Tab-separated table of C-alpha atoms and ligand atoms in Angstrom:
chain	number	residue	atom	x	y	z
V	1	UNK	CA	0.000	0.000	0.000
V	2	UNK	CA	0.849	3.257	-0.717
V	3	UNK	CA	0.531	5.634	2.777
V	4	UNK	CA	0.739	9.340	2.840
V	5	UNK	CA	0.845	11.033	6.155
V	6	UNK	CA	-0.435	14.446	6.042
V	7	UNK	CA	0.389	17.581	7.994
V	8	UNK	CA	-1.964	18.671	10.284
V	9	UNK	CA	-3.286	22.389	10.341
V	10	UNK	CA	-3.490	24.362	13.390
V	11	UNK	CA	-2.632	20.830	15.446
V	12	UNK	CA	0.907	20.336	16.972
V	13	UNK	CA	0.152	16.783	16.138
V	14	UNK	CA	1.055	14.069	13.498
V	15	UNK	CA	-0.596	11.067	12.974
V	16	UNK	CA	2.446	9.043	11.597
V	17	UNK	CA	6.078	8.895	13.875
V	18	UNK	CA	9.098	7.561	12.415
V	19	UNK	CA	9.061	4.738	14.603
V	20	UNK	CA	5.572	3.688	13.312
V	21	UNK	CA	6.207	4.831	9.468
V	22	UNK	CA	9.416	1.963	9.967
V	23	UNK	CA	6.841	-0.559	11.030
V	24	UNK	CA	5.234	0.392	8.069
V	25	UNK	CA	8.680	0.064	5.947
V	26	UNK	CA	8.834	-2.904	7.205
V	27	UNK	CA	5.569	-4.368	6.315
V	28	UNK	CA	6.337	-3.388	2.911
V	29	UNK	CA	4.437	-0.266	2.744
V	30	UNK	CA	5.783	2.525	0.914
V	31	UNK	CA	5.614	5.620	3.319
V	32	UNK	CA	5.513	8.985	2.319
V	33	UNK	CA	5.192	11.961	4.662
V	34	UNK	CA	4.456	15.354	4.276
V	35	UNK	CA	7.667	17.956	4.322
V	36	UNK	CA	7.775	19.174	7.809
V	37	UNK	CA	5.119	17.185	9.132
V	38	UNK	CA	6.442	16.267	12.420
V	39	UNK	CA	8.422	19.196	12.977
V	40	UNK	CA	5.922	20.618	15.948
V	41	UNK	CA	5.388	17.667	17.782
V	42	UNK	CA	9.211	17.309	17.501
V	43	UNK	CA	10.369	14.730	14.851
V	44	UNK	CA	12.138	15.983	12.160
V	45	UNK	CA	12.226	15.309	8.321
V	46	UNK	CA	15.846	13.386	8.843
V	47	UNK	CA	14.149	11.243	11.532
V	48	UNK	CA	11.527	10.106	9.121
V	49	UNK	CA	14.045	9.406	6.138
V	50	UNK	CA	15.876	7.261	8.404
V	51	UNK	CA	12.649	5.230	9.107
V	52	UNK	CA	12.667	4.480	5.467
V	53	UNK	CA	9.915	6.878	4.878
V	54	UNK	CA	9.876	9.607	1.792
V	55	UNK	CA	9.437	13.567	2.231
V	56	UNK	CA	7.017	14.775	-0.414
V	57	UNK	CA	5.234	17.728	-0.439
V	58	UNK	CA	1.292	17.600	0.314
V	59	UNK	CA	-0.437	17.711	-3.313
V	60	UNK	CA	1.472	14.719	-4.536
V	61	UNK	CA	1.390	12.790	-1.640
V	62	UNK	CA	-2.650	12.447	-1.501
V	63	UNK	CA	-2.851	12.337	-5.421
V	64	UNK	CA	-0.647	8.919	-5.446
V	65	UNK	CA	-1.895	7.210	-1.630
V	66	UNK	CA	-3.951	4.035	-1.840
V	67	UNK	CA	-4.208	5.305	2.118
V	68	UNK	CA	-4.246	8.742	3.606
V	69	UNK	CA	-3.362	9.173	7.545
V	70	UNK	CA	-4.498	12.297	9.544
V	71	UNK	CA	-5.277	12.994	12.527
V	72	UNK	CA	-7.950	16.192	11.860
V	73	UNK	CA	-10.404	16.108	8.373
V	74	UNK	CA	-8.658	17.537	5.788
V	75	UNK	CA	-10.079	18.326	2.232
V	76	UNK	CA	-7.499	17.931	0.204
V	77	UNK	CA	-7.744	16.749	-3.337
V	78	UNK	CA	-7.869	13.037	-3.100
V	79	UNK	CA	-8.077	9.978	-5.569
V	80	UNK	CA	-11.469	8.450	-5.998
V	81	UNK	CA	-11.140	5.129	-3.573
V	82	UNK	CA	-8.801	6.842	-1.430
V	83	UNK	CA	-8.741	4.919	2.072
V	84	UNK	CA	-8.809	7.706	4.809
V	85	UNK	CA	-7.815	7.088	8.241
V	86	UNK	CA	-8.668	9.842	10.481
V	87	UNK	CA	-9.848	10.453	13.743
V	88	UNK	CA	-13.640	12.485	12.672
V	89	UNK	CA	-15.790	13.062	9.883
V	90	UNK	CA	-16.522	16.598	9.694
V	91	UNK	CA	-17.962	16.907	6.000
V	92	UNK	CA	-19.479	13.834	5.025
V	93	UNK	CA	-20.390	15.203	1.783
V	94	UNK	CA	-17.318	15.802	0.413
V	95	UNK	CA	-16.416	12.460	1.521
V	96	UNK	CA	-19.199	11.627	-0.844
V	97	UNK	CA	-18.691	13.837	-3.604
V	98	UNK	CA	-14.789	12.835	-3.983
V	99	UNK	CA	-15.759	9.185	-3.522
V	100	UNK	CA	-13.415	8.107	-0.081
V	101	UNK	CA	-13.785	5.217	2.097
V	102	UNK	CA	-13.540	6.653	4.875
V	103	UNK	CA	-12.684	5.175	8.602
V	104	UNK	CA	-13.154	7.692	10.895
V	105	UNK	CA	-11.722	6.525	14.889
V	106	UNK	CA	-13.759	8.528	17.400
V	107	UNK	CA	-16.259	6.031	16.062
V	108	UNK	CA	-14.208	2.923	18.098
V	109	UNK	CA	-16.690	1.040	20.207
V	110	UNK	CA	-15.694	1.375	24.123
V	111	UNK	CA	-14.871	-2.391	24.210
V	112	UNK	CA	-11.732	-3.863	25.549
V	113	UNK	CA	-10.672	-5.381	22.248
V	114	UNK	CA	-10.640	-2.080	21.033
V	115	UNK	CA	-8.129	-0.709	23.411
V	116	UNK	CA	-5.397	-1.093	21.281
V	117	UNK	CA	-6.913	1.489	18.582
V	118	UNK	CA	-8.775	3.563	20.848
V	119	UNK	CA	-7.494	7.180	19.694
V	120	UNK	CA	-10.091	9.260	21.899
V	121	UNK	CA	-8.523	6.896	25.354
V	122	UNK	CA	-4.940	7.467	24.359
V	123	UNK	CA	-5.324	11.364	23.956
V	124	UNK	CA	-7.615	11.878	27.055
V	125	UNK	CA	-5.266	10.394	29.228
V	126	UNK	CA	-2.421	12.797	28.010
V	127	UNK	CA	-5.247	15.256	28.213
V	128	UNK	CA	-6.179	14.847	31.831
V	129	UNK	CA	-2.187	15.062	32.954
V	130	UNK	CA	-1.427	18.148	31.314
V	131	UNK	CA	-4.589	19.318	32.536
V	132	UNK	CA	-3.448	19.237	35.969
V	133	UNK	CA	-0.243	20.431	35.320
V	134	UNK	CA	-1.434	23.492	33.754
V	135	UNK	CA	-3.447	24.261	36.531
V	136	UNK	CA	-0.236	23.805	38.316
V	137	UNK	CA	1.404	26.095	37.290
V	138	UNK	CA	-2.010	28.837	36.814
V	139	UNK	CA	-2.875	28.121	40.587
V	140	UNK	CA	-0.798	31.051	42.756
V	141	UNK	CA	0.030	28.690	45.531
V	142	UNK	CA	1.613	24.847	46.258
V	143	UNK	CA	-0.117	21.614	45.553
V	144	UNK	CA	1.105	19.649	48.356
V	145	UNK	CA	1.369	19.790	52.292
V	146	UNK	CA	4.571	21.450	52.899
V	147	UNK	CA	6.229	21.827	56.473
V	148	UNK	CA	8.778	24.319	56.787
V	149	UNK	CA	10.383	26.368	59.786
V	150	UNK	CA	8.123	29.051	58.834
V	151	UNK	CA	5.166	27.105	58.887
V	152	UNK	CA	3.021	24.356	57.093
V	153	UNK	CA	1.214	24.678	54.087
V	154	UNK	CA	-1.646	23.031	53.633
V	155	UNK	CA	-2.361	20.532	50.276
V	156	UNK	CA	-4.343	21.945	47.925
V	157	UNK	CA	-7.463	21.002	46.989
V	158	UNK	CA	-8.862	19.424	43.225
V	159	UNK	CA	-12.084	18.743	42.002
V	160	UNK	CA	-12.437	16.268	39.033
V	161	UNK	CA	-16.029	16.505	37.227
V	162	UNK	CA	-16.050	13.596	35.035
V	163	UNK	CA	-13.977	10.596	35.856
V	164	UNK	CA	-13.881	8.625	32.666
V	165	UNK	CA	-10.444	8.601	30.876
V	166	UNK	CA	-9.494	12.526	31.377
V	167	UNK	CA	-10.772	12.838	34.581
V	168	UNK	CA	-8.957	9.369	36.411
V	169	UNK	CA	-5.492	10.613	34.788
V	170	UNK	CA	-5.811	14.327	36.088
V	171	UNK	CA	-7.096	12.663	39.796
V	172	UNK	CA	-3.590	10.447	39.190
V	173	UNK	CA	-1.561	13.209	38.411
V	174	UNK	CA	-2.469	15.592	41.314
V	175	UNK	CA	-2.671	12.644	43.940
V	176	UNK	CA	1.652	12.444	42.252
V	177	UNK	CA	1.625	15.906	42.914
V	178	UNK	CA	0.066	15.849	46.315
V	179	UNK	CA	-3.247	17.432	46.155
V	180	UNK	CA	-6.454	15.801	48.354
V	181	UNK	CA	-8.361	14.438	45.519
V	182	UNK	CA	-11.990	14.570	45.120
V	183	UNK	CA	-14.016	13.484	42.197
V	184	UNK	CA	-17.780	12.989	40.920
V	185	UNK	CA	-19.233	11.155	37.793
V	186	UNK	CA	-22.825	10.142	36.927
V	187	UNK	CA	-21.527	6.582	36.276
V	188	UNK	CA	-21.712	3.738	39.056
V	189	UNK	CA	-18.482	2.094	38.086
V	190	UNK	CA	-16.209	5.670	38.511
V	191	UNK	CA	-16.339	5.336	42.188
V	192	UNK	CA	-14.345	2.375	42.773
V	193	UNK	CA	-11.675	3.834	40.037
V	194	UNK	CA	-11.775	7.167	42.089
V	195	UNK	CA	-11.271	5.265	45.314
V	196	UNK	CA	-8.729	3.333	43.583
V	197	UNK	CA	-6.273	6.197	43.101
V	198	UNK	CA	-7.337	7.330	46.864
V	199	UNK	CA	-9.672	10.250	45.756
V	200	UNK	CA	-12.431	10.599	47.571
V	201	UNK	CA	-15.863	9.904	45.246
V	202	UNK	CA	-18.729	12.543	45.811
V	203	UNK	CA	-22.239	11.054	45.845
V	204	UNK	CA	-24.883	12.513	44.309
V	205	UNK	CA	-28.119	10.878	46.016
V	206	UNK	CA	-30.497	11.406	43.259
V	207	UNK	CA	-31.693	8.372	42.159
V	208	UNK	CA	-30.689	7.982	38.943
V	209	UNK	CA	-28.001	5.564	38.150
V	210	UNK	CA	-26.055	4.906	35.112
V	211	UNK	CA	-23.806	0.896	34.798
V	212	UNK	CA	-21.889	0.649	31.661
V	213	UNK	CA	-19.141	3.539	30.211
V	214	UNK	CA	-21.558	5.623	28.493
V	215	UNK	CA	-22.914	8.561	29.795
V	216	UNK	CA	-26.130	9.692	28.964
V	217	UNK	CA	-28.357	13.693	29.721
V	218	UNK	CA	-29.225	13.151	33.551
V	219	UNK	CA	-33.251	14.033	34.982
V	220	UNK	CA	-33.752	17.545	35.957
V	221	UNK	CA	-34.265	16.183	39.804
V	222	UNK	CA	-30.626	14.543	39.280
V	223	UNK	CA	-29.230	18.415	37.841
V	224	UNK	CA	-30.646	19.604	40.476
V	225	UNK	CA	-29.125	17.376	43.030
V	226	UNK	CA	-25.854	17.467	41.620
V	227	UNK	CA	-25.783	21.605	41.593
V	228	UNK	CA	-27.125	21.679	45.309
V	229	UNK	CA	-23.932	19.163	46.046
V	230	UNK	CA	-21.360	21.448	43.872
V	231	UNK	CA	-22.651	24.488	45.907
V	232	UNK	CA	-21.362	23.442	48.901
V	233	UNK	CA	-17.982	21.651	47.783
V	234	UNK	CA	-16.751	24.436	45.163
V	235	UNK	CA	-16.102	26.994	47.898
V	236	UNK	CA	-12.828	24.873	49.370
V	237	UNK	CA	-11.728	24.148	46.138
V	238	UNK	CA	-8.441	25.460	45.195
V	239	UNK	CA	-8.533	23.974	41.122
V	240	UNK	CA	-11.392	22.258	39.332
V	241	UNK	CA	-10.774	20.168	36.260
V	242	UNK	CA	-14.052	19.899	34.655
V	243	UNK	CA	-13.867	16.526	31.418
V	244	UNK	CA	-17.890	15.907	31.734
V	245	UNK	CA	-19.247	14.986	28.731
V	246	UNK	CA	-21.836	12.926	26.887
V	247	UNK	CA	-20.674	10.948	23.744
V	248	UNK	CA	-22.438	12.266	20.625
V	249	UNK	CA	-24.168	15.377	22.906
V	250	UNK	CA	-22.899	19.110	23.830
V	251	UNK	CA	-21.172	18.461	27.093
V	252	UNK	CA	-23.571	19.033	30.224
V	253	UNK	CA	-23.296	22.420	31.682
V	254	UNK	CA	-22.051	21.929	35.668
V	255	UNK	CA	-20.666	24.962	36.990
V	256	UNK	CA	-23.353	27.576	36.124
V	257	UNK	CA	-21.533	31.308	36.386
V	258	UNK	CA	-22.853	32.417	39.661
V	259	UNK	CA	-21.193	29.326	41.025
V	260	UNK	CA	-17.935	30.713	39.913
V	261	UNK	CA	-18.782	33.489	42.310
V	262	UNK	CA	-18.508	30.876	45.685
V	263	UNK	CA	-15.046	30.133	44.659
V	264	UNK	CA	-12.116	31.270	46.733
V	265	UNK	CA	-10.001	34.320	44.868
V	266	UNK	CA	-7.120	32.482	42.646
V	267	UNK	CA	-8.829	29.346	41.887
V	268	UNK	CA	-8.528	27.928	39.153
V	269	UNK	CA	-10.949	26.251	36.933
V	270	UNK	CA	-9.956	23.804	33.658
V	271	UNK	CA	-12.244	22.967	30.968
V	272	UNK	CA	-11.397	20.175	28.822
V	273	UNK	CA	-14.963	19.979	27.800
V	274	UNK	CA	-14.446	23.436	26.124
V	275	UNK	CA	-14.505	22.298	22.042
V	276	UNK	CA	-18.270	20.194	23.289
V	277	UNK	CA	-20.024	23.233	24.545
V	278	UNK	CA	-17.566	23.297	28.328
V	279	UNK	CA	-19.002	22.095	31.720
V	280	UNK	CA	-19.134	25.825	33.379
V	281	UNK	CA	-21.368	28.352	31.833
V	282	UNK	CA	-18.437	31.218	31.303
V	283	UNK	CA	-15.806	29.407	29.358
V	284	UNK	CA	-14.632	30.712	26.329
V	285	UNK	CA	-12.342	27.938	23.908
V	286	UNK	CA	-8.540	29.074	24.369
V	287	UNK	CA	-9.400	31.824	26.216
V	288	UNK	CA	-8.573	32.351	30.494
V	289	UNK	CA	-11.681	34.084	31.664
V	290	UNK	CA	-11.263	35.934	35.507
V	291	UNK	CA	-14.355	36.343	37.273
V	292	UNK	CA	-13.880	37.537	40.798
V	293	UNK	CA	-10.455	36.646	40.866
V	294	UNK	CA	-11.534	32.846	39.665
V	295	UNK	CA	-9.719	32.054	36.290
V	296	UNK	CA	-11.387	29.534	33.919
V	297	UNK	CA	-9.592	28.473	31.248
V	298	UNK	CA	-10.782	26.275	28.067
V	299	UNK	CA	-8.465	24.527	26.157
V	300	UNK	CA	-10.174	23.427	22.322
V	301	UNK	CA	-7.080	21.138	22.146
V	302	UNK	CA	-4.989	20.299	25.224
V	303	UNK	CA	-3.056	18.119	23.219
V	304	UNK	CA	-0.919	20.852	21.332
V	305	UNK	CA	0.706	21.328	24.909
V	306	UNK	CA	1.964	17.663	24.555
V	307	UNK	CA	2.225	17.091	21.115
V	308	UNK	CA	5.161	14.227	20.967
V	309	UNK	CA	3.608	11.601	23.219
V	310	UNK	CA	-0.134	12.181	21.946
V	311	UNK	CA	1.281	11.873	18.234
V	312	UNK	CA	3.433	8.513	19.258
V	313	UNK	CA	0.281	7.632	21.085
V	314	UNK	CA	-1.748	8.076	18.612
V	315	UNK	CA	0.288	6.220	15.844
V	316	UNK	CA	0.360	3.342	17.642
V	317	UNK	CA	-3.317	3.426	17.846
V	318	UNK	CA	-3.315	3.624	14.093
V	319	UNK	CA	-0.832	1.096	13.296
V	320	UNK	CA	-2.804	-1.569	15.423
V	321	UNK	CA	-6.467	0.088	13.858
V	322	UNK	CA	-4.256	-0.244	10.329
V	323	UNK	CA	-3.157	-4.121	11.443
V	324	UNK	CA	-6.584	-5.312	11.477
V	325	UNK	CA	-7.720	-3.964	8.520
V	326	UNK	CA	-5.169	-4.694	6.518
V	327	UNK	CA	-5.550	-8.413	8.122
V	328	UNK	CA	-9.237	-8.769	7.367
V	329	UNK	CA	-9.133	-7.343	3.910
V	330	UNK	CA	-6.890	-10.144	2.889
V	331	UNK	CA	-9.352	-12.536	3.800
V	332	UNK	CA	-12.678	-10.477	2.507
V	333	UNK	CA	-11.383	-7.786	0.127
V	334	UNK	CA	-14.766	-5.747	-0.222
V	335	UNK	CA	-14.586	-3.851	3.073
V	336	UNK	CA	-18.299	-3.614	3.396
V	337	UNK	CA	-18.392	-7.419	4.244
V	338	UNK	CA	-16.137	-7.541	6.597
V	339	UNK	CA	-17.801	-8.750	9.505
V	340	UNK	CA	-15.880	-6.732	12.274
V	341	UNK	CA	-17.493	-5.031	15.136
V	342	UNK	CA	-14.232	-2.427	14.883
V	343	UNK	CA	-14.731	-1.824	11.261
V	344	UNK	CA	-17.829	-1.773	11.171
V	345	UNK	CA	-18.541	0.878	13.777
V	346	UNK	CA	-15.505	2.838	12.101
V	347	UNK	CA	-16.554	2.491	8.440
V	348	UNK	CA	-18.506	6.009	7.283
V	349	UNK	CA	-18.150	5.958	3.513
V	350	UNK	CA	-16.688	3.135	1.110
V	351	UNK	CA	-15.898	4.734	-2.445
V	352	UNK	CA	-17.991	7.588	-1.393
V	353	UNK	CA	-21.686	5.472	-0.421
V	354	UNK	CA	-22.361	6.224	2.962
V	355	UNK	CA	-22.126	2.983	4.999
V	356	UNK	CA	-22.596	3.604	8.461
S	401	LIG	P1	-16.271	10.768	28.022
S	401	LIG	O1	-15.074	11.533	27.565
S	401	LIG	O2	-17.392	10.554	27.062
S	401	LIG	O3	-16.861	11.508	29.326
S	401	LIG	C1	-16.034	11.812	30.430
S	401	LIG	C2	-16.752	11.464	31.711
S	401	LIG	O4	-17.792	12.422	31.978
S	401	LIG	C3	-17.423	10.098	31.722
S	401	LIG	O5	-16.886	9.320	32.774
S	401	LIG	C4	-18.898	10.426	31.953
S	401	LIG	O6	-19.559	9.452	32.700
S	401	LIG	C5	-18.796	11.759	32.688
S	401	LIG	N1	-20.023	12.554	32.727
S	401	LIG	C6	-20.959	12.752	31.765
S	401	LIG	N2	-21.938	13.566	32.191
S	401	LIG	C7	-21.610	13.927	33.473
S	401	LIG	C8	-22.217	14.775	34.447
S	401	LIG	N3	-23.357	15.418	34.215
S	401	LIG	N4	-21.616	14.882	35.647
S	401	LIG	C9	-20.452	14.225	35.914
S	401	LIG	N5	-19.824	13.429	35.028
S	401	LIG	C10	-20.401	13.277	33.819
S	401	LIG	O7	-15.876	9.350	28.596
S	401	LIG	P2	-14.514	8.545	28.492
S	401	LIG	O8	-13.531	9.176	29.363
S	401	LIG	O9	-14.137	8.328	27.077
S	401	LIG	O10	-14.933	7.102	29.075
S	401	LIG	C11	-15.980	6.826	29.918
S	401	LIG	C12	-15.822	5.371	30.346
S	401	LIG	O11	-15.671	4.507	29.221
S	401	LIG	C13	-14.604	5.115	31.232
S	401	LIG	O12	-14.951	4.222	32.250
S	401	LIG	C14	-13.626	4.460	30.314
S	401	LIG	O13	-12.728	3.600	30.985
S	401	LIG	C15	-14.527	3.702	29.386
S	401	LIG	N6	-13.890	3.519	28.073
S	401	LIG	C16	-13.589	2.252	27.697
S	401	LIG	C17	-12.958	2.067	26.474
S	401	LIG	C18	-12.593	0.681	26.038
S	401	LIG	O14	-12.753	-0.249	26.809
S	401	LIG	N7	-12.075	0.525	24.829
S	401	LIG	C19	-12.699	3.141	25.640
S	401	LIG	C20	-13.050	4.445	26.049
S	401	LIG	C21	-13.660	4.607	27.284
């Protein structure tokens, strides 16, 4: 197969590293990679030459790929048939129009043999990390208890709204750091995870329950519930890391603006759930917003702040996604009759019909 791995706009990202474009090599793919692709997440041209891979610049790369890598939708000018692997479909009618089969990742079903490929896992756990470390270093005091001849300092205090992927790594990385750790989700199973890492869970006695590890729009009486509890917890809170969301759905607003005003001056509030909408009322995408001495800050892509292990991440993700297709379309060459629960829940478009 012929591979061409694109450069991302506006993304720090790539979705190819040299390491994975030799496995590629080495499979007997030819590789070709955009000039400059890697330079921002920190690989350079020379790195991917040594892999075996070749530099070409963007137009003639798509215009001779059997398959096209990225990790954000791209319209470039493709080949009719054109595999494209890529992490969403955001036009599906020019995947249409230019005839792609497209595979599109943040389609994965949450199930553990999908681990291996899962793209949106991989990058929320970098995401949750360097969400607490960038409240680290926003937050105008320590994280952990400190005892010194002039006195103690106390540990500071985190909230984590959401505890799926994002939300167990950023309770990780400040328990590392030495915060007291508290946490809420709407989903049974997050509590023993929270406890797990020694947070503390916060209940929310409303009722409503939700098993499994997808999310779903909670009752009114459950809002309600979970706003009273937030009232009374946000005022000791020293940094908040909001990652609430609901798969397919604007994210659920949590922290209303007037809640903001409860918090103690120089707190500091993270919104990962900033591109879906955010989880507190005032957050603007890229922006830090200071209300009463709060800051909330929204980050539309965390990920640019840690672009070398989310793109090796993320290539690995691809090269196992890439393993099984490639594996399966030996056996059944006509993609749509694959009978894979992966590919199947991946597959958008083949040769432009919309499958899926
Ligand atoms: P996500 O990014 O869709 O949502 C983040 C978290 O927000 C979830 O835990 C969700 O329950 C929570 N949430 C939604 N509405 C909320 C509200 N109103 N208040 C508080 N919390 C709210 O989810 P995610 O991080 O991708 O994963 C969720 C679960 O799925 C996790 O348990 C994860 O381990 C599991 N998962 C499994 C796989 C797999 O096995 N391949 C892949 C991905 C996720």
């Amino acid at each position: 197969m012929k591979i061409f791995v694109v450069s991302e706009k506006n993304d720090n990202r790539v979705a190819v590293t040299p390491d994975i474009a030799k496995k590629f090599v080495d499979l007997e793919h030819e590789v070709h990679v955009a000039v400059d692709a890697g330079m921002n997440a920190g690989f350079s041209n020379v790195e991917y030459e040594k892999a075996g891979a070749m530099l070409c610049p963007a137009d003639s790369g798509v215009k001779n790929a059997d398959v096209v890598f990225s990790i954000n939708f791209q319209k470039l000018q493709y080949e009719p048939g054109t595999i494209l692997i890529t992490s969403q479909v955001i036009d599906l009618t020019f995947c249409e129009e230019q005839k792609l089969t497209v595979l599109a990742l943040d389609r994965m079903p949450r199930t553990t043999r999908a681990q291996y490929m899962d793209i949106l896992s991989s990058q929320a756990s970098l995401a949750g990390y360097k969400a607490m470390i960038e409240a680290s270093h926003e937050i105008n005091r320590a994280i952990p208890l400190m005892m010194t001849t002039a006195g103690t300092i106390p540990a500071a205090r985190v909230l984590v709204i959401g505890a799926g992927v994002a939300g167990l790594q950023a309770i990780a990385t400040a328990k590392r750091l030495g915060a007291v750790v508290s946490a809420f989700d709407v989903r049974t199973s997050a509590k023993e995870q929270v406890q797990s890492l020694g947070a503390k869970f916060i209940e929310v006695d409303a009722g409503e329950k939700i098993d499994g590890v997808y999310a779903k729009e909670m009752s009114e009486e459950y809002k309600k519930a979970q706003e009273k509890r937030l009232r009374e917890i946000l005022p000791s809170q020293d940094i908040v890391i909001t990652t609430a969301q609901i798969p397919g759905k604007k994210a659920p607003l949590i922290i209303k603006a007037d809640m903001i005003e409860t918090m103690k001056q120089g707190a500091v509030v993270i919104d990962l759930a900033a591109k879906s909408g955010g989880n507190c009322e005032i957050t603007v995408s890229d922006k830090v917003v200071e209300k009463n001495g709060v800051k909330v800050i929204g980050f539309e892509n965390i990920l640019n702040l840690i672009p070398y292990d989310a793109s090796k991440l993320y290539a690995k993700n691809i090269f196992a996604f890439f393993e099984l297709l490639m594996s399966k379309m030996k056996i059944q060459p006509d993609i749509t009759r694959i009978d894979d629960d992966i590919l199947k829940a991946t597959l958008v478009t083949h040769n432009g019909s919309k499958v899926n």
